[in-house]
CSV table of C-alpha atoms in Angstrom, one decimal:
chain,number,residue,atom,x,y,z
A,99,MET,CA,114.5,71.7,150.7
A,100,SER,CA,111.1,71.2,152.0
A,101,PHE,CA,108.3,70.1,149.7
A,102,ILE,CA,106.3,73.3,150.2
A,103,LEU,CA,109.2,75.6,149.7
A,104,LEU,CA,110.1,73.7,146.5
A,105,TRP,CA,106.6,74.2,145.0
A,106,LEU,CA,106.5,77.8,146.1
A,107,GLY,CA,109.8,78.1,144.2
A,108,VAL,CA,108.2,76.5,141.1
A,109,GLY,CA,105.3,79.1,141.3
A,110,VAL,CA,107.6,82.1,141.7
A,111,LEU,CA,110.2,81.1,139.1
A,112,GLY,CA,107.4,80.1,136.7
A,113,GLY,CA,106.2,83.7,137.0
A,114,VAL,CA,109.7,84.9,136.2
A,115,GLY,CA,109.7,82.7,133.1
A,116,ALA,CA,106.4,84.0,132.0
A,117,ILE,CA,107.3,87.7,132.5
A,118,SER,CA,110.6,87.1,130.6
A,119,ARG,CA,108.7,85.6,127.7
A,120,PHE,CA,106.3,88.5,127.6
A,121,LEU,CA,109.1,91.1,127.6
A,122,ILE,CA,111.3,89.4,125.1
A,123,ASP,CA,108.4,88.5,122.8
A,124,ALA,CA,107.1,92.1,122.8
A,125,LEU,CA,110.6,93.5,122.2
A,126,VAL,CA,111.3,91.2,119.2
A,127,SER,CA,107.8,91.6,117.7
A,128,LEU,CA,107.9,95.3,117.9
A,129,SER,CA,111.4,95.7,116.5
A,130,GLY,CA,110.6,93.3,113.7
A,131,GLY,CA,107.3,95.0,112.8
A,132,GLY,CA,106.4,92.3,110.3
A,133,ARG,CA,103.6,89.8,110.4
A,134,PHE,CA,105.8,86.8,111.1
A,135,PRO,CA,105.6,85.8,114.8
A,136,SER,CA,109.3,86.3,115.3
A,137,GLY,CA,108.9,87.0,119.1
A,138,THR,CA,107.5,83.5,119.8
A,139,LEU,CA,110.1,81.9,117.6
A,140,VAL,CA,113.0,83.6,119.4
A,141,VAL,CA,111.5,82.7,122.8
A,142,ASN,CA,111.0,79.0,121.9
A,143,LEU,CA,114.4,78.7,120.3
A,144,SER,CA,116.3,80.3,123.2
A,145,GLY,CA,114.2,78.2,125.6
A,146,ALA,CA,115.1,75.0,123.7
A,147,LEU,CA,118.8,76.0,123.7
A,148,LEU,CA,118.8,76.7,127.5
A,149,LEU,CA,117.0,73.5,128.3
A,150,GLY,CA,119.5,71.6,126.2
A,151,LEU,CA,122.3,73.4,128.1
A,152,LEU,CA,120.8,72.4,131.5
A,153,VAL,CA,120.6,68.8,130.5
A,154,GLY,CA,124.1,69.1,129.0
A,155,ILE,CA,125.7,70.3,132.2
A,156,GLY,CA,123.9,67.5,134.0
A,157,LEU,CA,121.6,69.5,136.2
A,158,HIS,CA,119.2,67.3,138.2
A,159,GLY,CA,116.9,67.0,141.1
A,160,ASP,CA,115.4,70.2,142.6
A,161,ALA,CA,117.6,72.6,140.6
A,162,TYR,CA,116.5,70.9,137.4
A,163,LEU,CA,112.9,71.1,138.4
A,164,LEU,CA,113.2,74.8,139.2
A,165,ALA,CA,115.2,75.9,136.2
A,166,GLY,CA,113.9,73.5,133.6
A,167,THR,CA,110.2,72.9,134.4
A,168,ALA,CA,109.4,76.1,136.2
A,169,VAL,CA,111.5,78.8,134.5
A,170,LEU,CA,111.9,77.4,130.9
A,171,GLY,CA,108.6,75.6,131.0
A,172,SER,CA,106.7,78.8,131.4
A,173,TYR,CA,109.1,80.8,129.3
A,174,THR,CA,108.5,78.8,126.1
A,175,THR,CA,105.1,78.4,124.6
A,176,PHE,CA,103.6,75.7,122.4
A,177,SER,CA,100.0,77.2,122.5
A,178,THR,CA,101.1,80.6,121.2
A,179,TRP,CA,103.1,79.0,118.4
A,180,MET,CA,100.0,77.0,117.4
A,181,LEU,CA,97.6,79.9,117.7
A,182,GLU,CA,99.8,82.3,115.7
A,183,SER,CA,100.3,79.6,113.0
A,184,HIS,CA,96.5,79.1,112.8
A,185,ARG,CA,96.1,82.9,112.3
A,186,LEU,CA,98.7,83.0,109.5
A,187,ALA,CA,96.7,80.2,107.8
A,188,GLU,CA,93.5,82.2,108.4
A,189,ASP,CA,95.1,85.2,106.7
A,190,GLY,CA,96.1,83.1,103.7
A,191,GLU,CA,99.8,83.6,104.5
A,192,ARG,CA,100.9,80.2,103.2
A,193,SER,CA,104.6,80.8,103.1
A,194,LEU,CA,104.7,82.4,106.5
A,195,PHE,CA,102.6,79.6,107.9
A,196,ALA,CA,104.9,76.9,106.5
A,197,ALA,CA,108.0,78.9,107.7
A,198,ASN,CA,106.6,79.2,111.2
A,199,ILE,CA,106.0,75.5,111.5
A,200,VAL,CA,109.2,74.2,109.8
A,201,LEU,CA,111.6,76.8,111.2
A,202,SER,CA,110.4,76.2,114.8
A,203,LEU,CA,110.7,72.4,114.4
A,204,VAL,CA,114.1,72.2,112.6
A,205,LEU,CA,115.8,75.1,114.5
A,206,GLY,CA,114.2,74.1,117.8
A,207,VAL,CA,115.6,70.5,117.7
A,208,GLY,CA,118.9,72.0,116.5
A,209,ALA,CA,119.0,74.5,119.4
A,210,ALA,CA,118.3,71.8,122.0
A,211,ALA,CA,121.1,69.7,120.5
A,212,ILE,CA,123.6,72.6,120.4
A,213,GLY,CA,122.6,73.5,124.0
A,214,ARG,CA,123.5,69.9,125.1
A,215,ILE,CA,126.9,70.0,123.2
A,216,ILE,CA,127.8,73.4,124.8
A,217,GLY,CA,126.9,72.0,128.2
A,218,GLY,CA,129.2,69.1,127.5
A,219,GLY,CA,126.5,66.4,127.6
B,259,MET,CA,62.8,114.0,111.9
B,260,VAL,CA,66.0,115.7,110.9
B,261,GLU,CA,68.1,117.7,113.3
B,262,ASP,CA,71.6,119.0,113.7
B,263,GLY,CA,73.7,116.7,115.7
B,264,LEU,CA,77.3,116.1,116.8
B,265,LYS,CA,79.4,113.0,116.8
B,266,LEU,CA,82.0,112.6,119.5
B,267,THR,CA,84.6,109.9,118.9
B,268,THR,CA,87.4,108.8,121.2
B,269,TYR,CA,90.3,106.6,120.3
B,270,PHE,CA,92.3,104.9,123.1
B,271,GLY,CA,93.7,101.6,124.3
B,272,GLU,CA,91.7,98.7,125.8
B,273,ARG,CA,93.8,98.9,129.0
B,274,ASP,CA,93.7,102.6,129.5
B,275,ARG,CA,92.3,103.6,132.8
B,276,ALA,CA,90.4,106.6,134.2
B,277,GLY,CA,90.1,107.1,138.0
B,278,GLY,CA,90.9,103.5,138.9
B,279,ARG,CA,88.7,101.8,136.4
B,280,LEU,CA,88.7,101.0,132.7
B,281,LEU,CA,88.3,104.1,130.5
B,282,ALA,CA,86.0,102.1,128.2
B,283,ASP,CA,83.6,101.4,131.0
B,284,ALA,CA,83.9,105.0,132.4
B,285,LEU,CA,83.1,106.5,129.0
B,286,VAL,CA,79.9,104.4,128.4
B,287,ASP,CA,78.8,105.2,131.9
B,288,VAL,CA,78.9,108.9,131.0
B,289,TYR,CA,76.9,108.2,127.9
B,290,GLU,CA,74.4,106.2,129.9
B,291,ARG,CA,74.1,108.9,132.5
B,292,HIS,CA,73.4,111.5,129.8
B,293,GLY,CA,71.0,109.2,128.0
B,294,VAL,CA,72.9,109.5,124.7
B,295,LYS,CA,70.7,108.4,121.7
B,296,ALA,CA,73.4,106.2,120.1
B,297,SER,CA,76.8,105.3,121.5
B,298,ALA,CA,78.9,102.3,120.9
B,299,LEU,CA,82.3,100.8,121.7
B,300,PHE,CA,84.3,99.0,119.1
B,301,ARG,CA,87.4,96.9,119.6
B,302,GLY,CA,90.0,97.3,116.9
B,303,ILE,CA,92.1,94.5,115.4
B,304,GLU,CA,95.3,96.4,114.8
B,305,GLY,CA,96.6,99.9,115.2
B,306,PHE,CA,98.9,102.4,116.9
B,307,GLY,CA,98.6,105.7,118.5
B,308,GLU,CA,100.8,108.6,119.6
B,309,ARG,CA,103.1,106.3,121.6
B,310,GLN,CA,103.7,104.4,118.4
B,311,ARG,CA,103.2,101.1,120.1
B,312,LEU,CA,101.8,98.6,117.5
B,313,GLN,CA,99.0,96.4,118.7
B,314,THR,CA,97.6,93.5,116.7
B,315,ASP,CA,95.3,90.6,117.4
B,316,ARG,CA,97.5,88.5,115.1
B,317,LEU,CA,100.3,88.1,117.7
B,318,LEU,CA,99.4,87.1,121.2
B,319,THR,CA,101.9,89.3,123.1
B,320,LEU,CA,101.0,92.4,121.0
B,321,SER,CA,97.2,91.9,121.6
B,322,GLU,CA,97.0,92.8,125.3
B,323,ASP,CA,96.0,96.4,124.6
B,324,LEU,CA,94.1,96.6,121.4
B,325,PRO,CA,92.7,99.9,120.1
B,326,ILE,CA,89.2,100.9,121.1
B,327,VAL,CA,87.0,103.4,119.2
B,328,ALA,CA,84.0,104.8,121.2
B,329,LEU,CA,81.5,107.0,119.6
B,330,ALA,CA,78.5,109.0,120.8
B,331,VAL,CA,75.9,110.6,118.6
B,332,ASP,CA,73.1,113.0,119.8
B,333,ASP,CA,71.9,116.5,119.3
B,334,ARG,CA,74.3,119.4,119.8
B,335,ALA,CA,73.1,120.3,123.3
B,336,ARG,CA,73.6,116.8,124.8
B,337,ILE,CA,77.0,116.2,123.2
B,338,GLU,CA,78.2,119.6,124.3
B,339,ALA,CA,77.0,118.9,127.8
B,340,LEU,CA,79.2,115.8,128.1
B,341,LEU,CA,82.2,116.9,126.1
B,342,THR,CA,84.1,118.4,129.0
B,343,GLU,CA,83.6,115.3,131.1
B,344,VAL,CA,84.7,113.0,128.3
B,345,ARG,CA,87.8,115.1,127.6
B,346,GLU,CA,88.6,115.0,131.3
B,347,ILE,CA,88.5,111.2,131.6
B,348,ASN,CA,90.1,110.4,128.3
B,349,ARG,CA,93.6,111.4,129.4
B,350,SER,CA,95.4,108.8,127.2
B,351,GLY,CA,93.9,109.1,123.8
B,352,VAL,CA,92.4,111.2,121.1
B,353,THR,CA,88.9,112.8,121.1
B,354,THR,CA,87.3,114.2,118.0
B,355,LEU,CA,84.1,116.2,117.3
B,356,GLU,CA,82.3,116.0,114.0
B,357,ARG,CA,79.1,117.4,112.7
B,358,ALA,CA,76.3,114.9,111.8
B,359,ARG,CA,72.7,115.2,110.8
B,360,LEU,CA,70.6,113.1,113.1
B,361,LEU,CA,67.7,111.3,111.5
B,362,THR,CA,64.9,109.6,113.5
B,363,GLY,CA,61.4,108.3,112.9
B,364,ALA,CA,59.8,108.4,109.4
B,365,LEU,CA,61.7,110.1,106.7
B,366,GLY,CA,60.4,111.5,103.4
B,367,PRO,CA,62.6,112.0,100.4
B,368,ALA,CA,62.1,115.8,100.4
B,369,GLU,CA,63.7,116.3,103.8
B,370,LEU,CA,67.3,116.2,102.5
B,371,PRO,CA,68.8,118.3,99.9
B,372,GLY,CA,70.9,116.1,97.6
B,373,ASP,CA,73.4,118.9,97.4
B,374,SER,CA,77.0,118.1,97.0
B,375,GLY,CA,78.8,114.9,96.1
B,376,ALA,CA,78.7,112.2,98.7
B,377,SER,CA,77.5,111.4,102.2
B,378,LYS,CA,78.3,108.8,104.9
B,379,LEU,CA,75.1,107.2,106.2
B,380,THR,CA,75.4,105.4,109.5
B,381,ILE,CA,72.6,103.2,110.7
B,382,TYR,CA,72.4,102.3,114.4
B,383,LEU,CA,70.8,98.9,115.2
B,384,GLY,CA,70.7,96.2,117.9
B,385,ARG,CA,72.7,93.0,117.3
B,386,GLN,CA,69.6,90.8,116.9
B,387,GLU,CA,67.2,93.4,115.6
B,388,ARG,CA,65.1,92.0,112.7
B,389,ALA,CA,63.6,93.7,109.6
B,390,ALA,CA,61.7,92.2,106.8
B,391,GLY,CA,61.7,88.8,108.5
B,392,ARG,CA,65.5,88.5,108.7
B,393,PRO,CA,68.5,90.0,110.6
B,394,ALA,CA,68.1,93.7,110.1
B,395,TYR,CA,71.7,94.3,109.1
B,396,LEU,CA,71.4,91.8,106.2
B,397,ALA,CA,68.2,93.5,105.0
B,398,VAL,CA,69.8,97.0,105.3
B,399,VAL,CA,73.0,96.0,103.5
B,400,ASP,CA,71.0,94.5,100.6
B,401,LEU,CA,68.8,97.6,100.4
B,402,LEU,CA,71.8,99.9,100.3
B,403,ARG,CA,73.4,97.8,97.6
B,404,SER,CA,70.3,97.6,95.5
B,405,HIS,CA,70.2,101.4,95.5
B,406,GLY,CA,73.8,101.6,94.2
B,407,VAL,CA,75.3,103.0,97.5
B,408,ALA,CA,79.1,102.6,97.0
B,409,GLY,CA,79.8,100.5,100.1
B,410,ALA,CA,78.6,99.4,103.5
B,411,THR,CA,80.3,97.7,106.5
B,412,VAL,CA,78.6,96.2,109.5
B,413,LEU,CA,80.5,96.7,112.8
B,414,LEU,CA,79.6,94.9,116.0
B,415,GLY,CA,79.9,96.9,119.2
B,416,VAL,CA,80.7,95.5,122.7
B,417,ASP,CA,78.9,98.1,124.8
B,418,GLY,CA,76.9,101.3,124.3
B,419,THR,CA,73.6,103.0,124.5
B,420,ALA,CA,70.6,102.8,122.1
B,421,HIS,CA,67.8,105.4,122.3
B,422,GLY,CA,69.3,106.5,125.7
B,423,VAL,CA,69.4,103.0,127.3
B,424,ARG,CA,72.6,101.1,128.2
B,425,GLU,CA,73.1,97.9,126.2
B,426,ARG,CA,76.1,96.0,127.2
B,427,GLY,CA,77.5,92.8,125.7
B,428,ARG,CA,78.1,90.0,128.3
B,429,PHE,CA,79.7,86.6,128.0
B,430,PHE,CA,76.6,84.6,129.1
B,431,ALA,CA,73.7,86.5,127.6
B,432,GLY,CA,71.6,86.8,124.5
B,433,ASN,CA,73.0,90.3,123.8
B,434,ALA,CA,70.1,91.0,121.5
B,435,GLN,CA,70.3,94.8,121.7
B,436,VAL,CA,74.0,95.3,121.9
B,437,PRO,CA,74.9,98.1,119.4
B,438,LEU,CA,75.6,97.2,115.9
B,439,MET,CA,76.5,99.9,113.4
B,440,ILE,CA,76.3,100.0,109.6
B,441,LEU,CA,78.7,102.5,107.9
B,442,SER,CA,77.8,103.3,104.4
B,443,VAL,CA,79.1,105.7,101.8
B,444,GLY,CA,77.5,106.8,98.6
B,445,ASP,CA,76.4,109.6,96.3
B,446,ASP,CA,73.9,112.0,97.8
B,447,GLN,CA,71.2,111.3,95.2
B,448,ARG,CA,71.3,107.6,96.0
B,449,ILE,CA,71.5,108.0,99.7
B,450,VAL,CA,68.4,110.3,99.6
B,451,LYS,CA,66.5,107.7,97.7
B,452,VAL,CA,67.3,105.0,100.2
B,453,LEU,CA,66.2,106.9,103.3
B,454,PRO,CA,62.3,106.6,103.1
B,455,GLU,CA,62.5,102.9,102.5
B,456,LEU,CA,65.1,102.5,105.2
B,457,SER,CA,63.0,104.3,107.8
B,458,SER,CA,59.9,102.3,107.0
B,459,MET,CA,61.9,99.0,107.2
B,460,LEU,CA,63.2,99.7,110.8
B,461,SER,CA,61.0,99.7,113.9
B,462,GLN,CA,62.9,102.6,115.5
B,463,PRO,CA,65.1,104.2,112.9
B,464,LEU,CA,68.2,106.1,114.1
B,465,LEU,CA,70.6,107.3,111.5
B,466,THR,CA,73.2,109.9,110.9
B,467,LEU,CA,74.4,111.7,107.8
B,468,GLU,CA,77.8,113.2,107.4
B,469,ARG,CA,79.6,114.9,104.5
B,470,VAL,CA,82.3,112.8,103.0
B,471,ARG,CA,84.4,112.7,99.8
B,472,ILE,CA,84.9,109.5,97.9
B,473,CYS,CA,88.5,109.6,96.8
B,474,LYS,CA,89.0,106.2,95.4
B,475,ARG,CA,86.9,103.2,94.4
B,476,ASP,CA,88.4,99.9,93.2
B,477,GLY,CA,91.6,101.5,92.1
B,478,ALA,CA,90.1,104.5,90.3
B,479,LEU,CA,90.9,107.9,91.6
B,480,LEU,CA,87.6,109.8,91.8
B,481,ALA,CA,88.4,113.0,93.8
B,482,GLU,CA,91.1,114.9,95.7
B,483,LEU,CA,91.1,115.0,99.5
B,484,ALA,CA,88.4,117.0,101.3
B,485,ASP,CA,89.3,120.7,101.5
B,486,PRO,CA,90.2,121.8,105.0
B,487,PRO,CA,87.6,124.5,105.8
B,488,GLY,CA,88.6,128.1,106.3
B,489,GLY,CA,87.6,130.4,109.1
B,490,GLU,CA,86.6,129.3,112.5
B,491,LEU,CA,86.4,125.6,111.5
B,492,GLY,CA,89.9,125.5,109.9
B,493,GLY,CA,91.6,126.3,113.2
B,494,GLU,CA,94.5,124.6,115.0
B,495,ALA,CA,92.3,121.6,116.0
B,496,CYS,CA,91.1,120.9,112.4
B,497,ARG,CA,92.2,117.5,111.0
B,498,LEU,CA,91.5,115.4,108.0
B,499,LYS,CA,90.3,111.8,108.3
B,500,LEU,CA,91.0,109.1,105.8
B,501,THR,CA,89.0,105.9,105.8
B,502,VAL,CA,89.9,102.8,103.8
B,503,TYR,CA,87.2,100.1,103.3
B,504,ALA,CA,88.4,96.8,102.0
B,505,GLY,CA,88.1,93.1,102.6
B,506,GLU,CA,90.3,91.6,105.3
B,507,GLN,CA,91.9,89.4,102.6
B,508,ALA,CA,92.5,92.4,100.3
B,509,ARG,CA,96.2,92.5,99.3
B,510,HIS,CA,98.8,94.8,98.1
B,511,GLU,CA,101.8,93.0,96.5
B,512,GLY,CA,100.8,89.8,98.2
B,513,GLN,CA,100.6,91.3,101.7
B,514,LEU,CA,97.4,92.0,103.7
B,515,LEU,CA,96.3,95.5,102.8
B,516,TYR,CA,95.1,96.8,106.1
B,517,SER,CA,98.1,95.4,108.0
B,518,THR,CA,100.8,96.5,105.6
B,519,LEU,CA,99.2,100.0,105.5
B,520,ILE,CA,99.2,100.4,109.3
B,521,ARG,CA,102.8,99.1,109.6
B,522,ARG,CA,104.0,101.4,106.8
B,523,LEU,CA,102.2,104.4,108.3
B,524,ARG,CA,103.8,103.7,111.7
B,525,ARG,CA,107.2,103.5,110.1
B,526,GLU,CA,106.7,106.8,108.3
B,527,GLY,CA,105.7,108.5,111.6
B,528,ALA,CA,102.0,108.9,111.2
B,529,ALA,CA,100.1,110.1,114.3
B,530,GLY,CA,98.0,106.9,114.5
B,531,ALA,CA,95.8,104.5,112.7
B,532,THR,CA,93.2,102.0,113.7
B,533,ALA,CA,91.7,99.0,111.9
B,534,LEU,CA,88.2,97.6,112.8
B,535,ARG,CA,86.9,94.2,111.5
B,536,GLY,CA,83.4,94.2,110.2
B,537,LEU,CA,80.9,91.4,110.3
B,538,TRP,CA,79.4,91.8,106.9
B,539,GLY,CA,79.6,94.2,104.1
B,540,TYR,CA,80.5,95.1,100.5
B,541,HIS,CA,82.0,97.8,98.4
B,542,GLY,CA,81.8,98.6,94.7
B,543,ASP,CA,80.3,95.9,92.6
B,544,HIS,CA,81.3,93.1,94.9
B,545,ARG,CA,78.8,90.8,96.5
B,546,PRO,CA,78.2,91.2,100.2
B,547,HIS,CA,80.7,89.1,102.2
B,548,GLY,CA,81.2,87.9,105.7
B,549,GLU,CA,82.3,85.0,107.8
B,550,ARG,CA,81.8,81.5,106.3
B,551,PHE,CA,81.6,78.5,108.6
B,552,TRP,CA,83.5,76.1,106.4
B,553,SER,CA,86.2,78.4,105.3
B,554,LEU,CA,89.5,78.8,107.2
B,555,ARG,CA,90.1,82.2,105.7
B,556,ARG,CA,87.9,85.0,106.8
B,557,HIS,CA,86.1,87.1,104.2
B,558,VAL,CA,85.0,89.9,106.4
B,559,PRO,CA,85.4,93.6,105.7
B,560,VAL,CA,88.0,95.8,107.5
B,561,VAL,CA,87.8,99.6,108.0
B,562,THR,CA,91.0,101.4,108.5
B,563,VAL,CA,90.9,105.0,109.9
B,564,LEU,CA,93.7,107.5,110.2
B,565,MET,CA,93.6,111.2,111.1
B,566,ASP,CA,96.3,113.9,110.9
B,567,THR,CA,96.8,117.5,110.0
B,568,PRO,CA,95.8,118.5,106.4
B,569,ALA,CA,99.5,118.8,105.4
B,570,ASN,CA,100.4,115.4,106.8
B,571,ILE,CA,97.3,113.6,105.4
B,572,ARG,CA,98.5,114.5,101.9
B,573,ARG,CA,101.6,112.4,102.6
B,574,TRP,CA,99.6,109.5,104.0
B,575,PHE,CA,97.1,109.7,101.1
B,576,ALA,CA,100.0,109.1,98.7
B,577,ILE,CA,100.8,105.9,100.6
B,578,VAL,CA,97.1,104.8,100.7
B,579,ASP,CA,96.8,105.6,97.0
B,580,GLU,CA,99.8,103.4,96.2
B,581,MET,CA,98.4,100.5,98.2
B,582,THR,CA,94.8,100.6,96.9
B,583,GLY,CA,95.8,100.2,93.3
B,584,GLU,CA,93.2,97.5,92.6
B,585,THR,CA,90.7,97.4,95.4
B,586,GLY,CA,89.2,99.3,98.3
B,587,LEU,CA,87.0,102.4,98.9
B,588,VAL,CA,88.9,105.4,100.2
B,589,THR,CA,87.0,108.4,101.7
B,590,SER,CA,88.2,111.7,103.3
B,591,GLU,CA,86.4,113.8,105.8
B,592,VAL,CA,87.0,117.0,107.7
B,593,VAL,CA,87.3,116.6,111.4
B,594,PRO,CA,86.6,120.1,112.8
B,595,ALA,CA,88.1,119.5,116.2
B,596,LEU,CA,90.6,117.0,117.6
B,597,TRP,CA,92.2,116.9,121.0
B,598,ASN,CA,95.1,114.7,121.8
B,599,GLN,CA,95.4,114.2,125.5
B,600,SER,CA,98.4,111.9,125.3
B,601,ILE,CA,100.9,114.7,124.7
């Protein structure tokens, strides 16, 4: 695969990841209806699980770059997690704030590990 | 000078479009072209409309189409002249028409009959306008409070017209004259006493007075909902409007009041609700409060507005009543005409 084609692929698949995140986040947030940023949590956990899976099945090279860095890299979001946590703190929602940080960390590491196990790595 | 005026308000989404451009821009263009005395565009922080899609600035993905409230105030002739045009371009939201007395220039105490109950006094200013040697909005809020007016909230606009001239907020600009509006509610006698002092304090006073009923104040039930009028005004298009003034941090059972209220109303099938965050304000005996630099939590006021048919509003008032057990100022008003273009 040529260098240019590969980077075009990263651009396009990155867009696919971003759109998927937007759709899934909106769907989860709306059905939840609460103040907890459940959409972002679902997106980050599923992304961690899938990335673990990719590593588990031993994907490497261009395929890993496209699926891992491009798709899942733009699908998951650290900045939104931080921004929404800050807003919970701003609103004085201490328990939701703590839950958002702790759940993302603990379940996220767990999801990546489970992904790897499923993938056989 | 006191004259009969009209207030035209439109509720829609930030991303709604009209003829290939943003509805928000198109609307203020109409107001500019007609030289409307006072118009302003406010961006909400949370809300939903007829499509029942919740928008909130608290979650990134749900903040891409926040609610917008645009209002235009002028004499009857000018508002009637632009009404058709506004209804034509606002194809996605709600348009309401309310009666308001328009007050400009110097005002004496005798010009207003302190007739019935309570009024809503709205003061239109520029963002950096000054009065009595300090920001005008601070001076006005203190004056209102010292006269025992029940509550006041300062809302910052993003675009609009003042005395017929376009004043638009821009990213790299001083934005000194961008519209700022102070919403205050109080007993007629107190409001009437404030007016002369207020008009002498401001360089170009521009105010409106509307009838309002104060239903609740800090948990105490003061009056029933406003009565829907009979006759011509009580027609199909007549609605009641409920407004809840409270601090952004005000809570009901540990949850943020404005947010819990909006989500509950959406679940129960209300027609729509919008929350606007103020810059500064007070209600009841509380001290004026606003943003503090060193504080993580924000202590700004929030205004939550909902409108529906008189029958439905009774249901929503029960919910509002339940949630404002300790704090908040709740008012009701008659909206003589409402058009919903989204259905």
